[in-house]
């Protein structure tokens, strides 16, 4: 799931002129309140945003443009937390990041008066310069979440020295970083102060605080160099399936047996039954085989060149065979 992203939105010359005029003619161009009732987000121009590494806990839609226009190389740089835009907080995981980006596009077009032919390019053409991938676990209590985090402080990560705080473990790097942390202390330290300053309702603040209680979160910050190395350049690249299974049905006249694959997928998403016969699964699967499934455990299939492709485009896991399984 995605949280903070840094994007480069390609601009035509006419779009650049419109945004530039708004940015440099208005004495206070950086502030434009969105959703004032709950104080969610504000536009804020950060000069030099394209070349700086911002913190991940801000509540702004940060943006910047260069001083001059260059053909095919001028971008509106944007950085924000997509869940905070979509939900008003980033405690819940955001699966549908496409809808959040479409909302962002609509807000920018409205904010800068980009209508008709001046509307921004499709979100799928936007450049990706930073992506924060995250996951979270809702523990029974804040105490248990803290105990689990403390147990993780003994972890080692290849070529990264841990920086350990009472509620955070950070493995920092120049191309990517990994962080485990408790959501409730992070919310109180940053979002709570911003919401109080924005005069958000106490009902909303209390709801968010209760939602954050007991949440343990992991977050990987993938920077531009890391994304470039893996040929992830645009938003469209995030939607490409990472794994595709192809089966030639001519060797399976009665159809392909998906029992083991589907069972393994269900074991990933659901409780593993004590009666599950993993020996059957292990016998059928190869070491390193990946099992992926979209939300709802559905299998996508289509015909191509006389073959039926079965594609799992969502979450999953990789099976590793060992002599001493645990």
mmCIF file of C-alpha atoms in Angstrom:
data_model
loop_
_atom_site.group_PDB
_atom_site.id
_atom_site.type_symbol
_atom_site.label_atom_id
_atom_site.label_comp_id
_atom_site.label_asym_id
_atom_site.label_seq_id
_atom_site.Cartn_x
_atom_site.Cartn_y
_atom_site.Cartn_z
ATOM 1 C CA UNK A 1 0.000 0.000 0.000
ATOM 2 C CA UNK A 2 1.188 3.533 -0.718
ATOM 3 C CA UNK A 3 1.550 6.500 1.589
ATOM 4 C CA UNK A 4 3.847 9.437 0.773
ATOM 5 C CA UNK A 5 4.748 9.896 -2.889
ATOM 6 C CA UNK A 6 6.800 12.457 -4.782
ATOM 7 C CA UNK A 7 5.562 13.024 -8.313
ATOM 8 C CA UNK A 8 6.628 14.925 -11.401
ATOM 9 C CA UNK A 9 3.578 16.090 -13.359
ATOM 10 C CA UNK A 10 4.595 16.972 -16.957
ATOM 11 C CA UNK A 11 3.610 20.499 -17.996
ATOM 12 C CA UNK A 12 3.034 21.995 -21.408
ATOM 13 C CA UNK A 13 4.135 25.569 -21.976
ATOM 14 C CA UNK A 14 0.596 26.929 -21.572
ATOM 15 C CA UNK A 15 0.112 24.947 -18.362
ATOM 16 C CA UNK A 16 3.459 26.177 -17.053
ATOM 17 C CA UNK A 17 2.492 29.811 -17.704
ATOM 18 C CA UNK A 18 -0.786 29.384 -15.826
ATOM 19 C CA UNK A 19 0.843 27.725 -12.794
ATOM 20 C CA UNK A 20 3.768 30.161 -12.852
ATOM 21 C CA UNK A 21 1.413 33.144 -12.849
ATOM 22 C CA UNK A 22 -0.420 31.729 -9.837
ATOM 23 C CA UNK A 23 2.804 30.928 -8.012
ATOM 24 C CA UNK A 24 4.581 34.258 -8.442
ATOM 25 C CA UNK A 25 1.845 36.877 -8.763
ATOM 26 C CA UNK A 26 -0.091 35.992 -5.617
ATOM 27 C CA UNK A 27 1.608 37.301 -2.441
ATOM 28 C CA UNK A 28 0.537 34.140 -0.561
ATOM 29 C CA UNK A 29 0.262 31.444 -3.231
ATOM 30 C CA UNK A 30 1.238 28.524 -1.034
ATOM 31 C CA UNK A 31 -1.876 28.312 1.122
ATOM 32 C CA UNK A 32 -5.213 26.972 -0.025
ATOM 33 C CA UNK A 33 -7.218 25.129 2.585
ATOM 34 C CA UNK A 34 -8.858 21.858 1.556
ATOM 35 C CA UNK A 35 -11.595 20.230 3.673
ATOM 36 C CA UNK A 36 -11.526 22.983 6.361
ATOM 37 C CA UNK A 37 -13.970 21.162 8.668
ATOM 38 C CA UNK A 38 -11.399 18.552 9.621
ATOM 39 C CA UNK A 39 -8.252 20.463 8.706
ATOM 40 C CA UNK A 40 -6.869 17.766 6.445
ATOM 41 C CA UNK A 41 -4.595 19.239 3.798
ATOM 42 C CA UNK A 42 -3.194 22.499 2.501
ATOM 43 C CA UNK A 43 -1.330 23.407 -0.677
ATOM 44 C CA UNK A 44 2.112 24.713 0.204
ATOM 45 C CA UNK A 45 4.856 25.713 -2.194
ATOM 46 C CA UNK A 46 8.339 24.491 -1.181
ATOM 47 C CA UNK A 47 11.073 26.060 -3.294
ATOM 48 C CA UNK A 48 13.568 23.399 -4.413
ATOM 49 C CA UNK A 49 11.200 20.534 -3.617
ATOM 50 C CA UNK A 50 12.423 18.460 -6.572
ATOM 51 C CA UNK A 51 15.907 18.128 -5.097
ATOM 52 C CA UNK A 52 15.156 17.899 -1.357
ATOM 53 C CA UNK A 53 14.237 14.937 0.826
ATOM 54 C CA UNK A 54 11.213 15.960 2.909
ATOM 55 C CA UNK A 55 9.935 14.289 6.053
ATOM 56 C CA UNK A 56 7.062 11.845 5.635
ATOM 57 C CA UNK A 57 4.724 13.045 8.382
ATOM 58 C CA UNK A 58 3.692 16.473 7.077
ATOM 59 C CA UNK A 59 0.042 17.207 6.283
ATOM 60 C CA UNK A 60 0.644 19.470 3.272
ATOM 61 C CA UNK A 61 0.286 19.006 -0.459
ATOM 62 C CA UNK A 62 3.765 20.330 -1.191
ATOM 63 C CA UNK A 63 4.536 21.555 -4.690
ATOM 64 C CA UNK A 64 6.992 23.583 -6.729
ATOM 65 C CA UNK A 65 7.801 24.521 -10.323
ATOM 66 C CA UNK A 66 11.084 25.709 -11.890
ATOM 67 C CA UNK A 67 11.764 29.337 -12.830
ATOM 68 C CA UNK A 68 11.966 28.589 -16.565
ATOM 69 C CA UNK A 69 10.245 26.298 -19.037
ATOM 70 C CA UNK A 70 12.230 23.659 -20.921
ATOM 71 C CA UNK A 71 10.619 21.621 -23.678
ATOM 72 C CA UNK A 72 9.726 18.043 -22.596
ATOM 73 C CA UNK A 73 11.514 18.487 -19.265
ATOM 74 C CA UNK A 74 9.352 20.722 -17.092
ATOM 75 C CA UNK A 75 7.398 19.255 -14.218
ATOM 76 C CA UNK A 76 5.108 20.359 -11.457
ATOM 77 C CA UNK A 77 6.768 18.624 -8.484
ATOM 78 C CA UNK A 78 4.318 17.355 -5.878
ATOM 79 C CA UNK A 79 4.803 15.502 -2.609
ATOM 80 C CA UNK A 80 2.036 14.358 -0.265
ATOM 81 C CA UNK A 81 0.569 11.519 1.746
ATOM 82 C CA UNK A 82 -2.142 9.946 -0.415
ATOM 83 C CA UNK A 83 -4.077 8.421 2.529
ATOM 84 C CA UNK A 84 -4.134 11.793 4.324
ATOM 85 C CA UNK A 85 -5.658 13.331 1.208
ATOM 86 C CA UNK A 86 -8.142 10.493 0.724
ATOM 87 C CA UNK A 87 -9.052 9.658 4.343
ATOM 88 C CA UNK A 88 -7.841 12.696 6.296
ATOM 89 C CA UNK A 89 -5.265 10.451 8.042
ATOM 90 C CA UNK A 90 -2.803 7.701 7.131
ATOM 91 C CA UNK A 91 -3.743 5.216 9.831
ATOM 92 C CA UNK A 92 -5.850 3.068 7.540
ATOM 93 C CA UNK A 93 -4.100 1.491 4.566
ATOM 94 C CA UNK A 94 -4.900 2.936 1.154
ATOM 95 C CA UNK A 95 -5.383 0.232 -1.473
ATOM 96 C CA UNK A 96 -7.013 2.399 -4.143
ATOM 97 C CA UNK A 97 -4.232 4.919 -4.756
ATOM 98 C CA UNK A 98 -5.507 5.572 -8.306
ATOM 99 C CA UNK A 99 -8.636 7.277 -6.954
ATOM 100 C CA UNK A 100 -6.487 9.391 -4.619
ATOM 101 C CA UNK A 101 -4.312 10.521 -7.536
ATOM 102 C CA UNK A 102 -7.386 11.341 -9.626
ATOM 103 C CA UNK A 103 -8.644 13.476 -6.729
ATOM 104 C CA UNK A 104 -5.252 15.197 -6.535
ATOM 105 C CA UNK A 105 -5.360 15.930 -10.278
ATOM 106 C CA UNK A 106 -8.828 17.434 -9.922
ATOM 107 C CA UNK A 107 -7.735 19.617 -6.991
ATOM 108 C CA UNK A 108 -4.679 20.970 -8.818
ATOM 109 C CA UNK A 109 -6.700 21.737 -11.942
ATOM 110 C CA UNK A 110 -9.229 23.610 -9.832
ATOM 111 C CA UNK A 111 -6.565 25.386 -7.776
ATOM 112 C CA UNK A 112 -4.656 26.664 -10.825
ATOM 113 C CA UNK A 113 -7.639 27.115 -13.153
ATOM 114 C CA UNK A 114 -6.496 24.425 -15.605
ATOM 115 C CA UNK A 115 -9.574 23.774 -17.723
ATOM 116 C CA UNK A 116 -10.241 22.515 -21.234
ATOM 117 C CA UNK A 117 -7.034 21.844 -23.143
ATOM 118 C CA UNK A 118 -4.987 23.088 -20.189
ATOM 119 C CA UNK A 119 -5.983 20.113 -18.016
ATOM 120 C CA UNK A 120 -3.093 18.090 -16.632
ATOM 121 C CA UNK A 121 -1.784 14.910 -18.233
ATOM 122 C CA UNK A 122 -3.209 11.550 -17.212
ATOM 123 C CA UNK A 123 -2.030 10.371 -13.793
ATOM 124 C CA UNK A 124 -0.516 7.304 -15.468
ATOM 125 C CA UNK A 125 2.020 9.591 -17.206
ATOM 126 C CA UNK A 126 3.181 11.235 -13.969
ATOM 127 C CA UNK A 127 6.805 10.590 -13.019
ATOM 128 C CA UNK A 128 7.586 8.779 -9.756
ATOM 129 C CA UNK A 129 10.483 10.195 -7.723
ATOM 130 C CA UNK A 130 9.654 8.696 -4.330
ATOM 131 C CA UNK A 131 7.268 6.015 -3.132
ATOM 132 C CA UNK A 132 6.565 5.019 0.473
ATOM 133 C CA UNK A 133 5.186 1.472 0.641
ATOM 134 C CA UNK A 134 3.674 0.468 3.946
ATOM 135 C CA UNK A 135 1.737 -2.126 5.865
ATOM 136 C CA UNK A 136 0.198 -2.081 9.341
ATOM 137 C CA UNK A 137 -1.014 -4.533 11.946
ATOM 138 C CA UNK A 138 -3.813 -3.803 14.409
ATOM 139 C CA UNK A 139 -2.660 -5.344 17.681
ATOM 140 C CA UNK A 140 -5.080 -6.086 20.563
ATOM 141 C CA UNK A 141 -3.626 -3.197 22.585
ATOM 142 C CA UNK A 142 -0.959 -0.503 22.533
ATOM 143 C CA UNK A 143 0.994 -2.499 25.131
ATOM 144 C CA UNK A 144 1.161 -5.558 22.902
ATOM 145 C CA UNK A 145 2.152 -3.442 19.888
ATOM 146 C CA UNK A 146 5.012 -1.989 21.938
ATOM 147 C CA UNK A 147 6.123 -5.466 23.051
ATOM 148 C CA UNK A 148 6.228 -6.645 19.435
ATOM 149 C CA UNK A 149 8.223 -3.567 18.404
ATOM 150 C CA UNK A 150 10.703 -4.191 21.233
ATOM 151 C CA UNK A 151 11.171 -7.757 20.009
ATOM 152 C CA UNK A 152 11.981 -6.396 16.531
ATOM 153 C CA UNK A 153 14.814 -4.244 17.911
ATOM 154 C CA UNK A 154 17.081 -7.296 17.743
ATOM 155 C CA UNK A 155 16.672 -7.482 13.965
ATOM 156 C CA UNK A 156 19.578 -6.997 11.578
ATOM 157 C CA UNK A 157 19.219 -5.684 8.044
ATOM 158 C CA UNK A 158 21.810 -6.161 5.269
ATOM 159 C CA UNK A 159 24.244 -3.219 5.014
ATOM 160 C CA UNK A 160 22.059 -0.991 7.185
ATOM 161 C CA UNK A 161 22.767 -0.052 10.779
ATOM 162 C CA UNK A 162 19.612 0.301 12.888
ATOM 163 C CA UNK A 163 18.779 3.565 14.593
ATOM 164 C CA UNK A 164 16.628 2.652 17.594
ATOM 165 C CA UNK A 165 14.247 4.974 19.412
ATOM 166 C CA UNK A 166 11.665 4.051 22.079
ATOM 167 C CA UNK A 167 8.824 3.797 19.538
ATOM 168 C CA UNK A 168 10.713 3.489 16.223
ATOM 169 C CA UNK A 169 13.326 1.312 14.525
ATOM 170 C CA UNK A 170 14.914 2.915 11.451
ATOM 171 C CA UNK A 171 17.206 1.286 8.899
ATOM 172 C CA UNK A 172 18.342 4.326 6.926
ATOM 173 C CA UNK A 173 19.835 4.368 3.430
ATOM 174 C CA UNK A 174 20.358 6.719 0.503
ATOM 175 C CA UNK A 175 18.413 4.637 -2.044
ATOM 176 C CA UNK A 176 15.808 3.233 0.331
ATOM 177 C CA UNK A 177 15.030 3.147 4.065
ATOM 178 C CA UNK A 178 12.965 0.806 6.218
ATOM 179 C CA UNK A 179 11.133 1.792 9.386
ATOM 180 C CA UNK A 180 9.041 -0.017 12.013
ATOM 181 C CA UNK A 181 7.112 2.202 14.407
ATOM 182 C CA UNK A 182 4.091 2.594 16.659
ATOM 183 C CA UNK A 183 1.435 4.705 15.010
ATOM 184 C CA UNK A 184 -0.140 6.244 18.123
ATOM 185 C CA UNK A 185 3.000 8.095 19.385
ATOM 186 C CA UNK A 186 3.761 9.245 15.815
ATOM 187 C CA UNK A 187 0.199 10.567 15.428
ATOM 188 C CA UNK A 188 0.395 12.452 18.731
ATOM 189 C CA UNK A 189 3.776 13.952 17.882
ATOM 190 C CA UNK A 190 2.877 15.271 14.424
ATOM 191 C CA UNK A 191 -0.697 14.969 13.138
ATOM 192 C CA UNK A 192 -2.374 15.802 16.435
ATOM 193 C CA UNK A 193 -0.533 19.124 16.683
ATOM 194 C CA UNK A 194 -1.337 19.982 13.066
ATOM 195 C CA UNK A 195 -5.020 19.135 13.504
ATOM 196 C CA UNK A 196 -5.295 21.222 16.681
ATOM 197 C CA UNK A 197 -3.593 24.136 14.919
ATOM 198 C CA UNK A 198 -6.049 23.789 12.020
ATOM 199 C CA UNK A 199 -8.934 23.798 14.550
ATOM 200 C CA UNK A 200 -10.225 20.404 13.464
ATOM 201 C CA UNK A 201 -13.141 19.023 15.440
ATOM 202 C CA UNK A 202 -12.305 17.184 18.666
ATOM 203 C CA UNK A 203 -14.597 14.351 17.574
ATOM 204 C CA UNK A 204 -12.416 13.796 14.504
ATOM 205 C CA UNK A 205 -9.184 14.015 16.498
ATOM 206 C CA UNK A 206 -10.449 11.536 19.104
ATOM 207 C CA UNK A 207 -11.561 9.158 16.339
ATOM 208 C CA UNK A 208 -8.100 9.228 14.730
ATOM 209 C CA UNK A 209 -6.353 8.770 18.059
ATOM 210 C CA UNK A 210 -8.500 5.759 18.918
ATOM 211 C CA UNK A 211 -7.919 4.319 15.439
ATOM 212 C CA UNK A 212 -4.123 4.618 15.876
ATOM 213 C CA UNK A 213 -4.066 2.831 19.227
ATOM 214 C CA UNK A 214 -2.371 -0.566 18.992
ATOM 215 C CA UNK A 215 -1.195 -0.093 15.397
ATOM 216 C CA UNK A 216 2.287 -1.347 14.479
ATOM 217 C CA UNK A 217 3.438 -0.137 11.103
ATOM 218 C CA UNK A 218 6.266 -0.876 8.678
ATOM 219 C CA UNK A 219 7.238 1.583 5.964
ATOM 220 C CA UNK A 220 9.768 1.385 3.135
ATOM 221 C CA UNK A 221 10.822 4.681 1.549
ATOM 222 C CA UNK A 222 11.920 4.001 -2.036
ATOM 223 C CA UNK A 223 13.807 6.957 -3.479
ATOM 224 C CA UNK A 224 14.425 7.988 -7.077
ATOM 225 C CA UNK A 225 17.628 5.965 -7.551
ATOM 226 C CA UNK A 226 15.991 2.790 -6.241
ATOM 227 C CA UNK A 227 12.943 3.243 -8.488
ATOM 228 C CA UNK A 228 15.108 3.987 -11.520
ATOM 229 C CA UNK A 229 17.191 0.838 -10.952
ATOM 230 C CA UNK A 230 13.988 -1.208 -11.104
ATOM 231 C CA UNK A 231 12.611 0.637 -14.124
ATOM 232 C CA UNK A 232 9.732 2.149 -12.153
ATOM 233 C CA UNK A 233 9.388 5.526 -13.824
ATOM 234 C CA UNK A 234 5.693 6.446 -13.952
ATOM 235 C CA UNK A 235 2.482 5.721 -12.079
ATOM 236 C CA UNK A 236 1.569 3.282 -14.856
ATOM 237 C CA UNK A 237 4.585 1.152 -13.871
ATOM 238 C CA UNK A 238 3.080 0.617 -10.415
ATOM 239 C CA UNK A 239 0.072 -1.054 -11.994
ATOM 240 C CA UNK A 240 2.075 -3.581 -14.000
ATOM 241 C CA UNK A 241 1.685 -7.089 -12.543
ATOM 242 C CA UNK A 242 4.884 -8.247 -10.867
ATOM 243 C CA UNK A 243 4.182 -11.946 -11.456
ATOM 244 C CA UNK A 244 2.378 -13.682 -14.294
ATOM 245 C CA UNK A 245 1.638 -17.391 -14.438
ATOM 246 C CA UNK A 246 1.177 -19.015 -17.828
ATOM 247 C CA UNK A 247 -0.083 -22.563 -18.322
ATOM 248 C CA UNK A 248 -0.401 -24.459 -21.572
ATOM 249 C CA UNK A 249 -3.762 -26.208 -21.221
ATOM 250 C CA UNK A 250 -2.903 -28.638 -24.029
ATOM 251 C CA UNK A 251 -0.975 -30.686 -21.480
ATOM 252 C CA UNK A 252 -3.955 -30.599 -19.096
ATOM 253 C CA UNK A 253 -6.946 -31.813 -21.133
ATOM 254 C CA UNK A 254 -9.247 -31.675 -18.110
ATOM 255 C CA UNK A 255 -8.111 -28.219 -17.088
ATOM 256 C CA UNK A 256 -5.364 -27.016 -14.800
ATOM 257 C CA UNK A 257 -5.587 -27.883 -11.090
ATOM 258 C CA UNK A 258 -5.305 -24.704 -9.044
ATOM 259 C CA UNK A 259 -6.063 -26.335 -5.684
ATOM 260 C CA UNK A 260 -2.590 -25.956 -4.220
ATOM 261 C CA UNK A 261 -2.096 -22.396 -5.478
ATOM 262 C CA UNK A 262 -5.499 -21.201 -4.313
ATOM 263 C CA UNK A 263 -5.064 -22.921 -0.960
ATOM 264 C CA UNK A 264 -1.689 -21.267 -0.460
ATOM 265 C CA UNK A 265 -3.166 -17.877 -1.322
ATOM 266 C CA UNK A 266 -5.940 -18.395 1.208
ATOM 267 C CA UNK A 267 -3.409 -19.417 3.845
ATOM 268 C CA UNK A 268 -1.675 -16.096 3.301
ATOM 269 C CA UNK A 269 -4.816 -14.025 3.734
ATOM 270 C CA UNK A 270 -6.687 -16.165 6.248
ATOM 271 C CA UNK A 271 -5.987 -18.339 9.274
ATOM 272 C CA UNK A 272 -4.075 -21.509 8.441
ATOM 273 C CA UNK A 273 -6.028 -24.566 9.451
ATOM 274 C CA UNK A 274 -4.357 -27.101 11.738
ATOM 275 C CA UNK A 275 -5.555 -29.787 9.319
ATOM 276 C CA UNK A 276 -3.826 -28.174 6.323
ATOM 277 C CA UNK A 277 -1.613 -30.639 4.503
ATOM 278 C CA UNK A 278 1.405 -28.484 3.629
ATOM 279 C CA UNK A 279 3.296 -31.539 2.384
ATOM 280 C CA UNK A 280 0.942 -31.686 -0.613
ATOM 281 C CA UNK A 281 1.487 -27.990 -1.328
ATOM 282 C CA UNK A 282 5.248 -28.275 -0.947
ATOM 283 C CA UNK A 283 5.367 -31.274 -3.266
ATOM 284 C CA UNK A 284 3.538 -29.414 -6.018
ATOM 285 C CA UNK A 285 5.325 -26.067 -5.657
ATOM 286 C CA UNK A 286 8.863 -25.118 -6.575
ATOM 287 C CA UNK A 287 11.366 -23.330 -4.369
ATOM 288 C CA UNK A 288 11.031 -19.598 -4.943
ATOM 289 C CA UNK A 289 7.527 -19.890 -6.393
ATOM 290 C CA UNK A 290 5.472 -16.768 -5.801
ATOM 291 C CA UNK A 291 1.779 -16.781 -4.924
ATOM 292 C CA UNK A 292 -0.034 -13.503 -5.485
ATOM 293 C CA UNK A 293 -3.720 -12.690 -5.348
ATOM 294 C CA UNK A 294 -5.743 -9.497 -5.682
ATOM 295 C CA UNK A 295 -8.164 -8.351 -3.028
ATOM 296 C CA UNK A 296 -11.037 -10.809 -2.890
ATOM 297 C CA UNK A 297 -8.850 -13.775 -3.933
ATOM 298 C CA UNK A 298 -9.979 -13.537 -7.560
ATOM 299 C CA UNK A 299 -7.941 -14.960 -10.422
ATOM 300 C CA UNK A 300 -7.628 -12.865 -13.580
ATOM 301 C CA UNK A 301 -7.375 -14.856 -16.781
ATOM 302 C CA UNK A 302 -7.383 -14.189 -20.502
ATOM 303 C CA UNK A 303 -6.358 -15.909 -23.726
ATOM 304 C CA UNK A 304 -3.161 -14.928 -25.545
ATOM 305 C CA UNK A 305 -1.516 -16.747 -28.448
ATOM 306 C CA UNK A 306 -3.551 -19.873 -27.848
ATOM 307 C CA UNK A 307 -2.671 -20.005 -24.148
ATOM 308 C CA UNK A 308 -4.632 -19.088 -21.047
ATOM 309 C CA UNK A 309 -2.760 -16.730 -18.733
ATOM 310 C CA UNK A 310 -3.598 -16.730 -15.041
ATOM 311 C CA UNK A 311 -2.348 -13.559 -13.437
ATOM 312 C CA UNK A 312 -2.275 -12.705 -9.735
ATOM 313 C CA UNK A 313 -1.857 -8.930 -9.479
ATOM 314 C CA UNK A 314 -2.228 -8.265 -5.757
ATOM 315 C CA UNK A 315 -0.474 -9.234 -2.545
ATOM 316 C CA UNK A 316 1.260 -12.524 -2.019
ATOM 317 C CA UNK A 317 4.281 -14.403 -0.806
ATOM 318 C CA UNK A 318 7.237 -16.448 -2.055
ATOM 319 C CA UNK A 319 7.555 -20.088 -1.030
ATOM 320 C CA UNK A 320 11.002 -21.118 0.194
ATOM 321 C CA UNK A 321 11.838 -24.779 0.747
ATOM 322 C CA UNK A 322 14.176 -25.639 3.618
ATOM 323 C CA UNK A 323 15.421 -28.862 5.178
ATOM 324 C CA UNK A 324 14.292 -27.676 8.604
ATOM 325 C CA UNK A 325 10.968 -25.882 8.177
ATOM 326 C CA UNK A 326 9.468 -23.976 11.062
#
